[in-house]
Amino acid sequence: MPKSSGWSRVVVLFCFMFALTAPCLVVVSGTAAAMVAAQEDDPATLPEDRIQDLILPAEKAFSGDVKEIRQRGVLRVLVTYRKGDFFIADGELRGVEVELARAFAAWLGKKGGKKALPVRAIFIPVAFDELLTALEQGKGDIAAAGFTVTEARSARVPFATPYLRGIDEVFAIRKGAPVPTSLDELAGRTVHVVRGSSHEQHLGELNVRLAAQGLAPLNIVTPSADLQPEDLFDLLGTGAIDLMVADSHRARLWRRAMPDVQVLPSLKLKTGQDIAWAVRPDAPGLLHEVNAFFAADGGRAVKKAAGLLERYYADRSWHVEGLNRKFAARAKRLYPHFIRYGDTYAFDPLLLLAQGYRESRLNQKLRSPRGAVGVMQVLPSTARTMGFPDVVKEAVTNIHAGVRYLEYVRSDYFSDADIREPDRTLFSLAAYNMGPNRMARVRERAIRMGLDPNRWFGNVEYAALRYVGREPVTYVAQISSYYIAYQGSHAVTGARRPVLEALQK
């Protein structure tokens, strides 16, 4: 399973998998035994897993070809969590690669004859830069992750018939940044890309050319092995980064949802690229079947892929929201309180600001159907057990109560030495949303699933998805995403308190 790598990891897995939802209305738990009893989550057992056996870790290798795959009735598909390609929503697997892989598995089963077992697709999430290695090791049968076919990749594994052709690698830039008109004008600029991507490789080749011309090289930044182009595009839209590379078909679709991003279609890093599945090297029969699938019925599957991309990537609700002008005034007014209580309880005030934005859009007047109130959506009964008699009237008291509760959860439930930051804080955020006792049961389930109970991303979050649902995972991911976006703006200001002035632009 992919491992987390600190706060830079946080944007990747899920903020971009799910639609942004209304502010969180889930009640929080208390700060003492009596409060926990009053506020605790549903004591019933965790719900049955709706996607049991559809997502598995990459474990044992398997070297059989088509015959053995049909006998097993399972096609193992290596994927990366990626908005639009592979994600989970409402307990269901969704995305372009999910639908294509399922269609291929069904097609493969039918070709085996009437007495053959049906073949189903089982999905194995792997970090993007580990996909080909996992495929070479036999931990999957195909890798479906929007791969650009390159010479270096083709030297390692075979690629099937492309389902997208003629794709260009283009640049996208945040609104207001200097717009380059040629590749030479990129000299000295910072460009963000996904680690292990063809974009990173091709930018490296461009640097060689720039050096030969006596020009300054690009500063190529790969924030995390788990960040995907969609994640970078979101950060570009919030102004946290300036420049990135994207495949033209995705950039065209993203641009519809991001008015603060400019795509530069005439500034091409690479042209005429193909997108295809990679196939396990020791399965030539499987490669033949994949090629036959994409060629069947006049290329019906290829047409299906184009339609799926249009449908999934046109959903603008997946994108991360910046702290725009509508909420900037609230943030500027409330940020001193987040600073004060962040210092008191040892939390980054930008993280707390991100949580308040996710909870209520910083609206002290917000009331949930279950009685939670204010900026931090605290239950008045919970607040009273912590010594806050009134969290309805004043935002400062509401913020204090919410941060105090978050600190209680962190210190009382996640103080083990085996849990390190940022996971202690990530667990605390998840428990704020779902309740600490339910969180404890999710960690136990993670152990049974062979996951690390002391790591959130790539581990306990998978158990939360399977046994609780998307809400806590979305909650943590969105707060983390806002936090990174705010940090990006904060870094530009060079000072702590003026960050909101940058966010207002």
Short mmCIF file of C-alpha atoms in Angstrom, two decimals:
data_model
loop_
_atom_site.label_atom_id
_atom_site.label_comp_id
_atom_site.label_asym_id
_atom_site.label_seq_id
_atom_site.Cartn_x
_atom_site.Cartn_y
_atom_site.Cartn_z
CA MET A 1 0.00 0.00 0.00
CA PRO A 2 1.27 3.53 -0.60
CA LYS A 3 2.80 5.20 2.42
CA SER A 4 2.12 8.69 3.65
CA SER A 5 4.90 11.24 3.51
CA GLY A 6 3.76 14.13 5.69
CA TRP A 7 1.51 17.05 4.97
CA SER A 8 2.62 17.18 1.32
CA ARG A 9 0.85 13.85 0.94
CA VAL A 10 -2.50 15.13 2.00
CA VAL A 11 -3.92 16.56 -1.19
CA VAL A 12 -3.49 13.42 -3.18
CA LEU A 13 -5.70 10.60 -2.21
CA PHE A 14 -9.20 11.76 -1.64
CA CYS A 15 -9.96 15.45 -1.74
CA PHE A 16 -10.16 15.07 -5.45
CA MET A 17 -11.97 11.78 -5.31
CA PHE A 18 -15.18 13.12 -3.86
CA ALA A 19 -17.54 15.98 -4.53
CA LEU A 20 -17.14 18.85 -2.12
CA THR A 21 -20.02 18.64 0.28
CA ALA A 22 -21.85 21.06 2.51
CA PRO A 23 -20.13 22.06 5.75
CA CYS A 24 -19.74 19.16 8.14
CA LEU A 25 -22.75 18.66 10.36
CA VAL A 26 -21.49 15.66 12.29
CA VAL A 27 -21.56 16.00 16.05
CA VAL A 28 -18.36 15.73 18.07
CA SER A 29 -17.61 13.74 21.16
CA GLY A 30 -16.97 14.96 24.68
CA THR A 31 -13.88 15.55 26.78
CA ALA A 32 -14.55 13.28 29.74
CA ALA A 33 -16.08 9.89 30.32
CA ALA A 34 -19.53 11.31 30.85
CA MET A 35 -19.22 13.53 27.82
CA VAL A 36 -17.99 10.67 25.67
CA ALA A 37 -20.96 8.60 26.81
CA ALA A 38 -23.30 11.41 25.89
CA GLN A 39 -21.63 12.37 22.66
CA GLU A 40 -20.17 9.10 21.40
CA ASP A 41 -20.84 7.80 17.96
CA ASP A 42 -23.27 4.99 17.30
CA PRO A 43 -22.16 2.08 19.54
CA ALA A 44 -23.41 -0.45 17.02
CA THR A 45 -20.91 -2.45 15.04
CA LEU A 46 -19.46 -0.84 11.99
CA PRO A 47 -21.60 -1.24 8.88
CA GLU A 48 -20.98 -4.08 6.49
CA ASP A 49 -18.45 -3.34 3.81
CA ARG A 50 -20.22 -2.59 0.52
CA ILE A 51 -17.00 -2.97 -1.42
CA GLN A 52 -15.56 -5.98 0.37
CA ASP A 53 -13.13 -7.90 -1.81
CA LEU A 54 -13.18 -5.23 -4.52
CA ILE A 55 -10.12 -3.41 -3.21
CA LEU A 56 -7.11 -5.38 -2.03
CA PRO A 57 -3.52 -4.61 -1.06
CA ALA A 58 -0.76 -5.68 -3.44
CA GLU A 59 0.39 -8.89 -1.78
CA LYS A 60 1.31 -12.17 -3.47
CA ALA A 61 2.70 -12.34 -6.97
CA PHE A 62 0.89 -14.32 -9.65
CA SER A 63 2.34 -15.41 -12.97
CA GLY A 64 -0.54 -17.06 -14.83
CA ASP A 65 -1.78 -15.89 -18.21
CA VAL A 66 -5.32 -15.65 -19.60
CA LYS A 67 -6.18 -19.29 -18.91
CA GLU A 68 -5.25 -18.99 -15.25
CA ILE A 69 -6.99 -15.62 -14.91
CA ARG A 70 -10.21 -17.20 -16.20
CA GLN A 71 -9.80 -20.14 -13.84
CA ARG A 72 -9.40 -17.79 -10.90
CA GLY A 73 -12.19 -15.56 -12.10
CA VAL A 74 -10.22 -12.49 -11.04
CA LEU A 75 -8.45 -9.78 -13.01
CA ARG A 76 -6.14 -7.75 -10.77
CA VAL A 77 -6.01 -4.12 -11.80
CA LEU A 78 -3.28 -1.86 -10.41
CA VAL A 79 -4.60 1.67 -10.00
CA THR A 80 -3.82 4.97 -8.31
CA TYR A 81 -6.45 6.94 -6.44
CA ARG A 82 -7.10 9.73 -8.85
CA LYS A 83 -10.05 12.00 -9.28
CA GLY A 84 -11.95 10.85 -12.34
CA ASP A 85 -9.92 7.67 -12.88
CA PHE A 86 -10.33 5.63 -9.68
CA PHE A 87 -12.08 6.75 -6.52
CA ILE A 88 -14.78 5.76 -4.04
CA ALA A 89 -18.06 7.60 -3.56
CA ASP A 90 -21.08 6.48 -1.54
CA GLY A 91 -19.51 3.09 -0.96
CA GLU A 92 -19.03 2.41 -4.67
CA LEU A 93 -15.95 2.27 -6.88
CA ARG A 94 -16.12 4.81 -9.66
CA GLY A 95 -14.01 6.37 -12.38
CA VAL A 96 -12.88 5.97 -15.96
CA GLU A 97 -10.46 3.13 -15.25
CA VAL A 98 -13.00 1.33 -13.04
CA GLU A 99 -15.63 1.24 -15.76
CA LEU A 100 -13.17 0.29 -18.51
CA ALA A 101 -11.56 -2.45 -16.42
CA ARG A 102 -14.93 -3.91 -15.45
CA ALA A 103 -16.04 -3.88 -19.08
CA PHE A 104 -12.85 -5.69 -20.09
CA ALA A 105 -13.19 -8.27 -17.27
CA ALA A 106 -16.78 -9.02 -18.34
CA TRP A 107 -15.68 -9.29 -21.97
CA LEU A 108 -12.82 -11.62 -20.99
CA GLY A 109 -15.18 -13.86 -19.05
CA LYS A 110 -17.66 -14.15 -21.90
CA LYS A 111 -14.92 -15.14 -24.32
CA GLY A 112 -14.10 -18.10 -22.08
CA GLY A 113 -17.28 -19.89 -23.13
CA LYS A 114 -20.58 -20.75 -21.47
CA LYS A 115 -19.03 -22.99 -18.83
CA ALA A 116 -16.30 -20.54 -17.88
CA LEU A 117 -16.44 -18.57 -14.64
CA PRO A 118 -17.29 -14.88 -14.94
CA VAL A 119 -14.23 -12.69 -14.48
CA ARG A 120 -14.41 -9.72 -12.15
CA ALA A 121 -11.98 -6.86 -11.77
CA ILE A 122 -10.28 -6.46 -8.39
CA PHE A 123 -8.55 -3.13 -7.83
CA ILE A 124 -5.21 -2.73 -6.08
CA PRO A 125 -4.27 0.86 -5.18
CA VAL A 126 -0.57 1.63 -5.57
CA ALA A 127 1.37 4.90 -5.53
CA PHE A 128 1.78 6.16 -9.09
CA ASP A 129 5.57 5.83 -9.19
CA GLU A 130 5.30 2.22 -7.93
CA LEU A 131 2.79 0.96 -10.51
CA LEU A 132 5.22 -0.47 -13.05
CA THR A 133 7.36 -2.10 -10.37
CA ALA A 134 4.29 -3.78 -8.89
CA LEU A 135 3.32 -4.96 -12.37
CA GLU A 136 6.80 -6.37 -13.02
CA GLN A 137 6.63 -8.19 -9.68
CA GLY A 138 3.38 -9.87 -10.68
CA LYS A 139 1.27 -8.08 -8.07
CA GLY A 140 -1.25 -7.09 -10.72
CA ASP A 141 -2.28 -8.17 -14.21
CA ILE A 142 -2.73 -4.74 -15.77
CA ALA A 143 -1.89 -1.21 -14.65
CA ALA A 144 -4.65 1.27 -15.50
CA ALA A 145 -3.68 4.79 -14.51
CA GLY A 146 -3.77 7.01 -17.58
CA PHE A 147 -0.21 6.04 -18.54
CA THR A 148 1.53 7.98 -21.27
CA VAL A 149 3.43 5.48 -23.41
CA THR A 150 7.14 6.37 -23.38
CA GLU A 151 10.25 4.56 -24.59
CA ALA A 152 11.51 4.13 -21.03
CA ARG A 153 8.25 2.60 -19.85
CA SER A 154 7.89 0.41 -22.93
CA ALA A 155 11.35 -0.99 -22.27
CA ARG A 156 10.07 -2.30 -18.94
CA VAL A 157 6.55 -3.54 -19.69
CA PRO A 158 4.35 -4.00 -22.78
CA PHE A 159 1.58 -1.51 -23.47
CA ALA A 160 -1.74 -2.36 -25.04
CA THR A 161 -3.52 -0.56 -27.88
CA PRO A 162 -3.88 3.09 -26.79
CA TYR A 163 -7.36 4.21 -25.86
CA LEU A 164 -6.35 7.86 -26.32
CA ARG A 165 -4.06 9.13 -29.10
CA GLY A 166 -2.51 12.41 -30.10
CA ILE A 167 -2.30 13.84 -26.58
CA ASP A 168 -0.06 16.86 -26.01
CA GLU A 169 1.69 17.81 -22.78
CA VAL A 170 0.87 21.47 -22.18
CA PHE A 171 1.50 24.06 -19.50
CA ALA A 172 -1.06 25.57 -17.15
CA ILE A 173 -0.45 28.73 -15.16
CA ARG A 174 -2.21 30.49 -12.32
CA LYS A 175 -4.07 33.68 -13.06
CA GLY A 176 -1.80 36.71 -12.74
CA ALA A 177 1.51 34.89 -13.18
CA PRO A 178 3.84 35.90 -16.06
CA VAL A 179 2.81 33.99 -19.18
CA PRO A 180 5.69 32.42 -21.16
CA THR A 181 5.32 32.42 -24.95
CA SER A 182 8.09 29.91 -25.67
CA LEU A 183 9.86 27.06 -23.93
CA ASP A 184 12.99 29.20 -23.67
CA GLU A 185 11.06 31.74 -21.59
CA LEU A 186 10.52 29.04 -19.00
CA ALA A 187 14.21 29.24 -18.05
CA GLY A 188 14.55 29.74 -14.32
CA ARG A 189 10.84 29.20 -13.60
CA THR A 190 9.46 26.71 -11.06
CA VAL A 191 7.24 23.98 -12.48
CA HIS A 192 5.32 21.42 -10.42
CA VAL A 193 4.82 17.89 -11.74
CA VAL A 194 3.93 14.41 -10.51
CA ARG A 195 6.88 12.33 -9.42
CA GLY A 196 7.59 9.49 -11.82
CA SER A 197 5.41 10.99 -14.55
CA SER A 198 6.31 11.45 -18.19
CA HIS A 199 6.04 15.19 -17.51
CA GLU A 200 8.96 14.97 -15.08
CA GLN A 201 11.02 13.05 -17.63
CA HIS A 202 10.28 15.49 -20.44
CA LEU A 203 11.01 18.53 -18.28
CA GLY A 204 14.38 16.98 -17.51
CA GLU A 205 15.03 16.70 -21.23
CA LEU A 206 14.05 20.34 -21.65
CA ASN A 207 16.56 21.32 -18.96
CA VAL A 208 19.32 19.62 -20.95
CA ARG A 209 18.36 21.73 -23.95
CA LEU A 210 18.20 24.94 -21.94
CA ALA A 211 21.65 24.25 -20.49
CA ALA A 212 23.05 23.73 -23.98
CA GLN A 213 21.77 27.22 -24.85
CA GLY A 214 23.34 28.74 -21.76
CA LEU A 215 19.95 29.36 -20.14
CA ALA A 216 18.97 28.78 -16.53
CA PRO A 217 17.34 25.40 -15.84
CA LEU A 218 13.78 24.93 -14.70
CA ASN A 219 13.22 24.28 -11.02
CA ILE A 220 11.29 21.01 -11.26
CA VAL A 221 9.28 20.36 -8.10
CA THR A 222 7.67 16.98 -7.33
CA PRO A 223 5.91 17.59 -3.98
CA SER A 224 4.98 13.97 -3.24
CA ALA A 225 4.92 10.62 -4.95
CA ASP A 226 1.18 10.49 -4.32
CA LEU A 227 0.15 13.87 -5.70
CA GLN A 228 -1.64 13.61 -9.02
CA PRO A 229 -2.01 16.20 -11.80
CA GLU A 230 -5.55 16.90 -10.62
CA ASP A 231 -4.20 17.76 -7.18
CA LEU A 232 -1.63 20.15 -8.62
CA PHE A 233 -4.29 21.72 -10.79
CA ASP A 234 -6.36 22.41 -7.68
CA LEU A 235 -3.36 24.03 -5.98
CA LEU A 236 -2.76 26.06 -9.12
CA GLY A 237 -6.33 27.30 -8.95
CA THR A 238 -5.90 28.40 -5.33
CA GLY A 239 -2.70 30.28 -6.17
CA ALA A 240 -0.51 28.01 -4.04
CA ILE A 241 1.69 27.16 -7.06
CA ASP A 242 2.39 29.05 -10.29
CA LEU A 243 3.04 26.60 -13.11
CA MET A 244 2.49 22.94 -13.97
CA VAL A 245 2.38 20.50 -16.88
CA ALA A 246 -0.77 18.56 -17.80
CA ASP A 247 -2.03 16.26 -20.52
CA SER A 248 -4.06 18.34 -22.96
CA HIS A 249 -7.27 16.30 -22.72
CA ARG A 250 -7.38 16.60 -18.94
CA ALA A 251 -6.35 20.25 -18.91
CA ARG A 252 -9.16 21.07 -21.31
CA LEU A 253 -11.71 19.49 -18.99
CA TRP A 254 -10.26 20.90 -15.76
CA ARG A 255 -10.20 24.40 -17.19
CA ARG A 256 -13.99 24.48 -17.29
CA ALA A 257 -14.13 24.25 -13.52
CA MET A 258 -11.19 26.52 -12.65
CA PRO A 259 -11.59 30.14 -13.79
CA ASP A 260 -8.36 31.17 -12.07
CA VAL A 261 -6.23 28.83 -14.20
CA GLN A 262 -5.00 29.51 -17.72
CA VAL A 263 -4.08 26.62 -20.00
CA LEU A 264 -1.43 27.38 -22.64
CA PRO A 265 -2.28 24.98 -25.50
CA SER A 266 0.30 26.48 -27.85
CA LEU A 267 3.16 25.95 -25.38
CA LYS A 268 3.76 22.22 -25.73
CA LEU A 269 6.33 20.21 -23.83
CA LYS A 270 5.60 17.09 -25.91
CA THR A 271 3.17 16.34 -28.73
CA GLY A 272 1.34 13.29 -30.09
CA GLN A 273 1.45 11.14 -26.97
CA ASP A 274 -0.58 7.95 -26.49
CA ILE A 275 -2.42 6.80 -23.34
CA ALA A 276 -2.72 3.05 -22.70
CA TRP A 277 -2.85 0.24 -20.17
CA ALA A 278 0.33 -1.56 -19.22
CA VAL A 279 0.21 -5.37 -19.08
CA ARG A 280 2.22 -7.84 -17.01
CA PRO A 281 5.32 -8.80 -19.05
CA ASP A 282 4.85 -12.56 -18.63
CA ALA A 283 1.25 -12.56 -19.92
CA PRO A 284 1.34 -12.27 -23.73
CA GLY A 285 -2.09 -13.87 -23.99
CA LEU A 286 -3.55 -11.18 -21.75
CA LEU A 287 -1.93 -8.46 -23.87
CA HIS A 288 -3.54 -10.02 -26.96
CA GLU A 289 -6.95 -10.02 -25.28
CA VAL A 290 -6.65 -6.38 -24.15
CA ASN A 291 -5.75 -5.35 -27.69
CA ALA A 292 -8.69 -7.34 -29.03
CA PHE A 293 -11.00 -5.67 -26.51
CA PHE A 294 -10.07 -2.16 -27.59
CA ALA A 295 -10.32 -3.13 -31.28
CA ALA A 296 -13.66 -4.96 -31.00
CA ASP A 297 -16.86 -3.53 -32.47
CA GLY A 298 -15.07 -0.80 -34.37
CA GLY A 299 -13.19 0.47 -31.33
CA ARG A 300 -16.25 0.68 -29.11
CA ALA A 301 -14.16 0.63 -25.91
CA VAL A 302 -12.01 3.50 -27.20
CA LYS A 303 -15.13 5.57 -27.79
CA LYS A 304 -16.39 4.58 -24.35
CA ALA A 305 -13.16 5.85 -22.78
CA ALA A 306 -13.55 9.26 -24.40
CA GLY A 307 -17.12 9.54 -23.16
CA LEU A 308 -16.17 8.50 -19.63
CA LEU A 309 -13.43 11.10 -19.47
CA GLU A 310 -15.86 13.79 -20.53
CA ARG A 311 -18.42 12.69 -17.95
CA TYR A 312 -16.13 12.28 -14.96
CA TYR A 313 -13.85 15.24 -15.51
CA ALA A 314 -16.66 17.66 -16.27
CA ASP A 315 -17.80 17.53 -12.63
CA ARG A 316 -16.52 20.81 -11.24
CA SER A 317 -17.54 19.97 -7.67
CA TRP A 318 -14.40 17.87 -7.16
CA HIS A 319 -12.10 20.84 -7.22
CA VAL A 320 -10.69 22.46 -4.11
CA GLU A 321 -12.10 25.85 -3.21
CA GLY A 322 -9.82 28.73 -2.44
CA LEU A 323 -10.60 31.14 0.37
CA ASN A 324 -12.22 33.62 -1.99
CA ARG A 325 -13.40 37.15 -1.38
CA LYS A 326 -16.75 36.01 -0.06
CA PHE A 327 -15.13 34.40 2.97
CA ALA A 328 -11.91 36.42 3.22
CA ALA A 329 -13.48 39.10 5.40
CA ARG A 330 -14.68 36.46 7.86
CA ALA A 331 -11.27 34.83 7.84
CA LYS A 332 -9.46 38.09 8.45
CA ARG A 333 -11.71 38.81 11.40
CA LEU A 334 -11.43 35.33 12.91
CA TYR A 335 -7.82 34.45 12.17
CA PRO A 336 -6.44 36.09 15.36
CA HIS A 337 -8.57 33.66 17.38
CA PHE A 338 -7.14 30.70 15.47
CA ILE A 339 -3.65 32.06 16.13
CA ARG A 340 -4.38 32.48 19.84
CA TYR A 341 -5.79 29.01 20.42
CA GLY A 342 -3.43 27.37 17.99
CA ASP A 343 -0.59 28.69 20.14
CA THR A 344 -2.39 27.61 23.33
CA TYR A 345 -2.94 24.01 22.21
CA ALA A 346 -0.02 23.57 19.80
CA PHE A 347 -1.86 23.51 16.48
CA ASP A 348 -0.94 25.41 13.35
CA PRO A 349 -3.52 28.22 13.13
CA LEU A 350 -3.72 27.76 9.36
CA LEU A 351 -4.81 24.16 9.94
CA LEU A 352 -7.46 25.33 12.38
CA LEU A 353 -8.60 27.96 9.90
CA ALA A 354 -8.91 25.20 7.30
CA GLN A 355 -10.98 23.10 9.71
CA GLY A 356 -13.27 26.01 10.51
CA TYR A 357 -13.74 26.67 6.81
CA ARG A 358 -14.62 23.01 6.21
CA GLU A 359 -16.98 22.87 9.17
CA SER A 360 -19.03 26.01 8.59
CA ARG A 361 -17.43 28.22 5.95
CA LEU A 362 -16.46 30.27 9.02
CA ASN A 363 -20.10 31.05 9.72
CA GLN A 364 -20.88 31.47 13.42
CA LYS A 365 -24.62 31.57 12.64
CA LEU A 366 -24.68 28.10 11.13
CA ARG A 367 -26.84 25.50 12.91
CA SER A 368 -26.93 21.84 11.98
CA PRO A 369 -30.06 19.66 12.14
CA ARG A 370 -28.38 17.72 14.95
CA GLY A 371 -27.73 20.81 17.04
CA ALA A 372 -24.08 21.59 16.31
CA VAL A 373 -23.42 25.32 16.18
CA GLY A 374 -20.99 27.95 15.04
CA VAL A 375 -17.66 28.10 13.30
CA MET A 376 -16.40 24.76 14.66
CA GLN A 377 -19.84 23.08 14.71
CA VAL A 378 -19.72 22.19 18.40
CA LEU A 379 -22.68 20.79 20.31
CA PRO A 380 -23.61 23.12 23.19
CA SER A 381 -23.87 20.11 25.52
CA THR A 382 -20.34 19.06 24.59
CA ALA A 383 -19.06 22.59 25.12
CA ARG A 384 -20.61 22.79 28.59
CA THR A 385 -18.74 19.65 29.73
CA MET A 386 -15.55 21.44 28.74
CA GLY A 387 -16.43 24.56 30.68
CA PHE A 388 -17.90 26.66 27.87
CA PRO A 389 -21.48 27.55 28.86
CA ASP A 390 -22.30 29.41 25.65
CA VAL A 391 -20.80 28.63 22.23
CA VAL A 392 -23.73 30.07 20.30
CA LYS A 393 -23.25 33.81 20.63
CA GLU A 394 -19.52 34.43 20.27
CA ALA A 395 -17.27 32.98 17.57
CA VAL A 396 -14.21 33.33 19.80
CA THR A 397 -15.74 31.00 22.41
CA ASN A 398 -16.90 28.57 19.76
CA ILE A 399 -13.42 28.41 18.24
CA HIS A 400 -11.85 27.95 21.67
CA ALA A 401 -14.22 25.06 22.47
CA GLY A 402 -13.60 23.36 19.13
CA VAL A 403 -9.82 23.60 19.38
CA ARG A 404 -9.90 22.48 23.00
CA TYR A 405 -11.89 19.41 22.00
CA LEU A 406 -9.50 18.64 19.15
CA GLU A 407 -6.60 18.82 21.61
CA TYR A 408 -8.44 16.54 24.04
CA VAL A 409 -8.91 13.91 21.34
CA ARG A 410 -5.28 14.14 20.29
CA SER A 411 -3.85 13.87 23.82
CA ASP A 412 -6.27 11.25 25.20
CA TYR A 413 -6.61 8.93 22.21
CA PHE A 414 -3.53 9.35 20.02
CA SER A 415 -0.62 10.01 22.38
CA ASP A 416 1.08 6.66 21.81
CA ALA A 417 4.72 7.00 20.80
CA ASP A 418 4.04 4.82 17.76
CA ILE A 419 1.75 7.52 16.32
CA ARG A 420 3.80 10.37 14.94
CA GLU A 421 2.91 13.63 13.30
CA PRO A 422 1.21 14.40 11.03
CA ASP A 423 -0.78 11.22 11.77
CA ARG A 424 -1.64 12.26 15.33
CA THR A 425 -3.32 15.37 13.99
CA LEU A 426 -4.91 13.52 11.06
CA PHE A 427 -6.36 10.93 13.44
CA SER A 428 -7.63 13.74 15.67
CA LEU A 429 -9.41 15.38 12.75
CA ALA A 430 -10.97 12.07 11.73
CA ALA A 431 -12.11 11.44 15.32
CA TYR A 432 -13.54 14.97 15.53
CA ASN A 433 -15.72 13.94 12.63
CA MET A 434 -16.66 10.32 13.40
CA GLY A 435 -16.07 10.03 17.15
CA PRO A 436 -12.97 8.65 18.91
CA ASN A 437 -14.44 5.25 19.81
CA ARG A 438 -15.48 4.58 16.23
CA MET A 439 -12.02 5.72 15.19
CA ALA A 440 -10.54 3.14 17.57
CA ARG A 441 -12.63 0.40 15.94
CA VAL A 442 -11.54 1.55 12.49
CA ARG A 443 -7.90 1.23 13.56
CA GLU A 444 -8.62 -2.32 14.72
CA ARG A 445 -10.16 -3.10 11.34
CA ALA A 446 -7.06 -1.66 9.68
CA ILE A 447 -4.92 -4.24 11.50
CA ARG A 448 -7.16 -7.05 10.23
CA MET A 449 -6.77 -5.67 6.72
CA GLY A 450 -2.98 -5.85 7.01
CA LEU A 451 -2.64 -2.06 7.24
CA ASP A 452 -0.63 0.11 9.59
CA PRO A 453 -2.96 1.31 12.39
CA ASN A 454 -0.64 4.20 13.15
CA ARG A 455 -0.76 5.80 9.69
CA TRP A 456 -3.75 7.59 8.22
CA PHE A 457 -3.07 8.01 4.53
CA GLY A 458 -2.83 4.76 2.60
CA ASN A 459 -3.73 2.78 5.71
CA VAL A 460 -6.40 3.66 8.29
CA GLU A 461 -8.19 5.86 5.76
CA TYR A 462 -8.80 2.73 3.64
CA ALA A 463 -10.40 1.03 6.63
CA ALA A 464 -12.50 4.14 7.29
CA LEU A 465 -13.72 4.11 3.71
CA ARG A 466 -14.70 0.49 3.88
CA TYR A 467 -16.33 0.40 7.29
CA VAL A 468 -17.63 3.92 7.93
CA GLY A 469 -17.96 5.62 4.57
CA ARG A 470 -16.55 8.56 2.71
CA GLU A 471 -17.51 11.34 5.15
CA PRO A 472 -14.51 11.17 7.56
CA VAL A 473 -12.07 10.52 4.72
CA THR A 474 -13.42 13.45 2.74
CA TYR A 475 -13.38 15.58 5.88
CA VAL A 476 -9.70 14.97 6.59
CA ALA A 477 -8.66 15.29 2.96
CA GLN A 478 -10.48 18.56 2.39
CA ILE A 479 -9.10 20.16 5.55
CA SER A 480 -5.65 18.98 4.55
CA SER A 481 -6.12 20.37 1.05
CA TYR A 482 -7.23 23.78 2.29
CA TYR A 483 -4.30 23.76 4.70
CA ILE A 484 -1.79 23.14 1.93
CA ALA A 485 -3.38 25.82 -0.22
CA TYR A 486 -3.25 28.30 2.65
CA GLN A 487 0.35 27.33 3.38
CA GLY A 488 1.22 28.07 -0.23
CA SER A 489 -0.18 31.55 0.06
CA HIS A 490 1.42 31.93 3.48
CA ALA A 491 4.83 31.07 2.04
CA VAL A 492 4.51 33.86 -0.50
CA THR A 493 3.86 36.49 2.16
CA GLY A 494 6.93 35.53 4.17
CA ALA A 495 5.07 36.34 7.39
CA ARG A 496 2.57 34.56 9.53
CA ARG A 497 -0.24 37.00 10.18
CA PRO A 498 -0.55 38.75 6.78
CA VAL A 499 -1.45 35.45 5.11
CA LEU A 500 -5.08 36.46 4.74
CA GLU A 501 -4.14 39.47 2.68
CA ALA A 502 -2.62 37.11 0.15
CA LEU A 503 -5.70 34.90 0.28
CA GLN A 504 -7.91 37.89 -0.54
CA LYS A 505 -6.22 38.47 -3.90
#
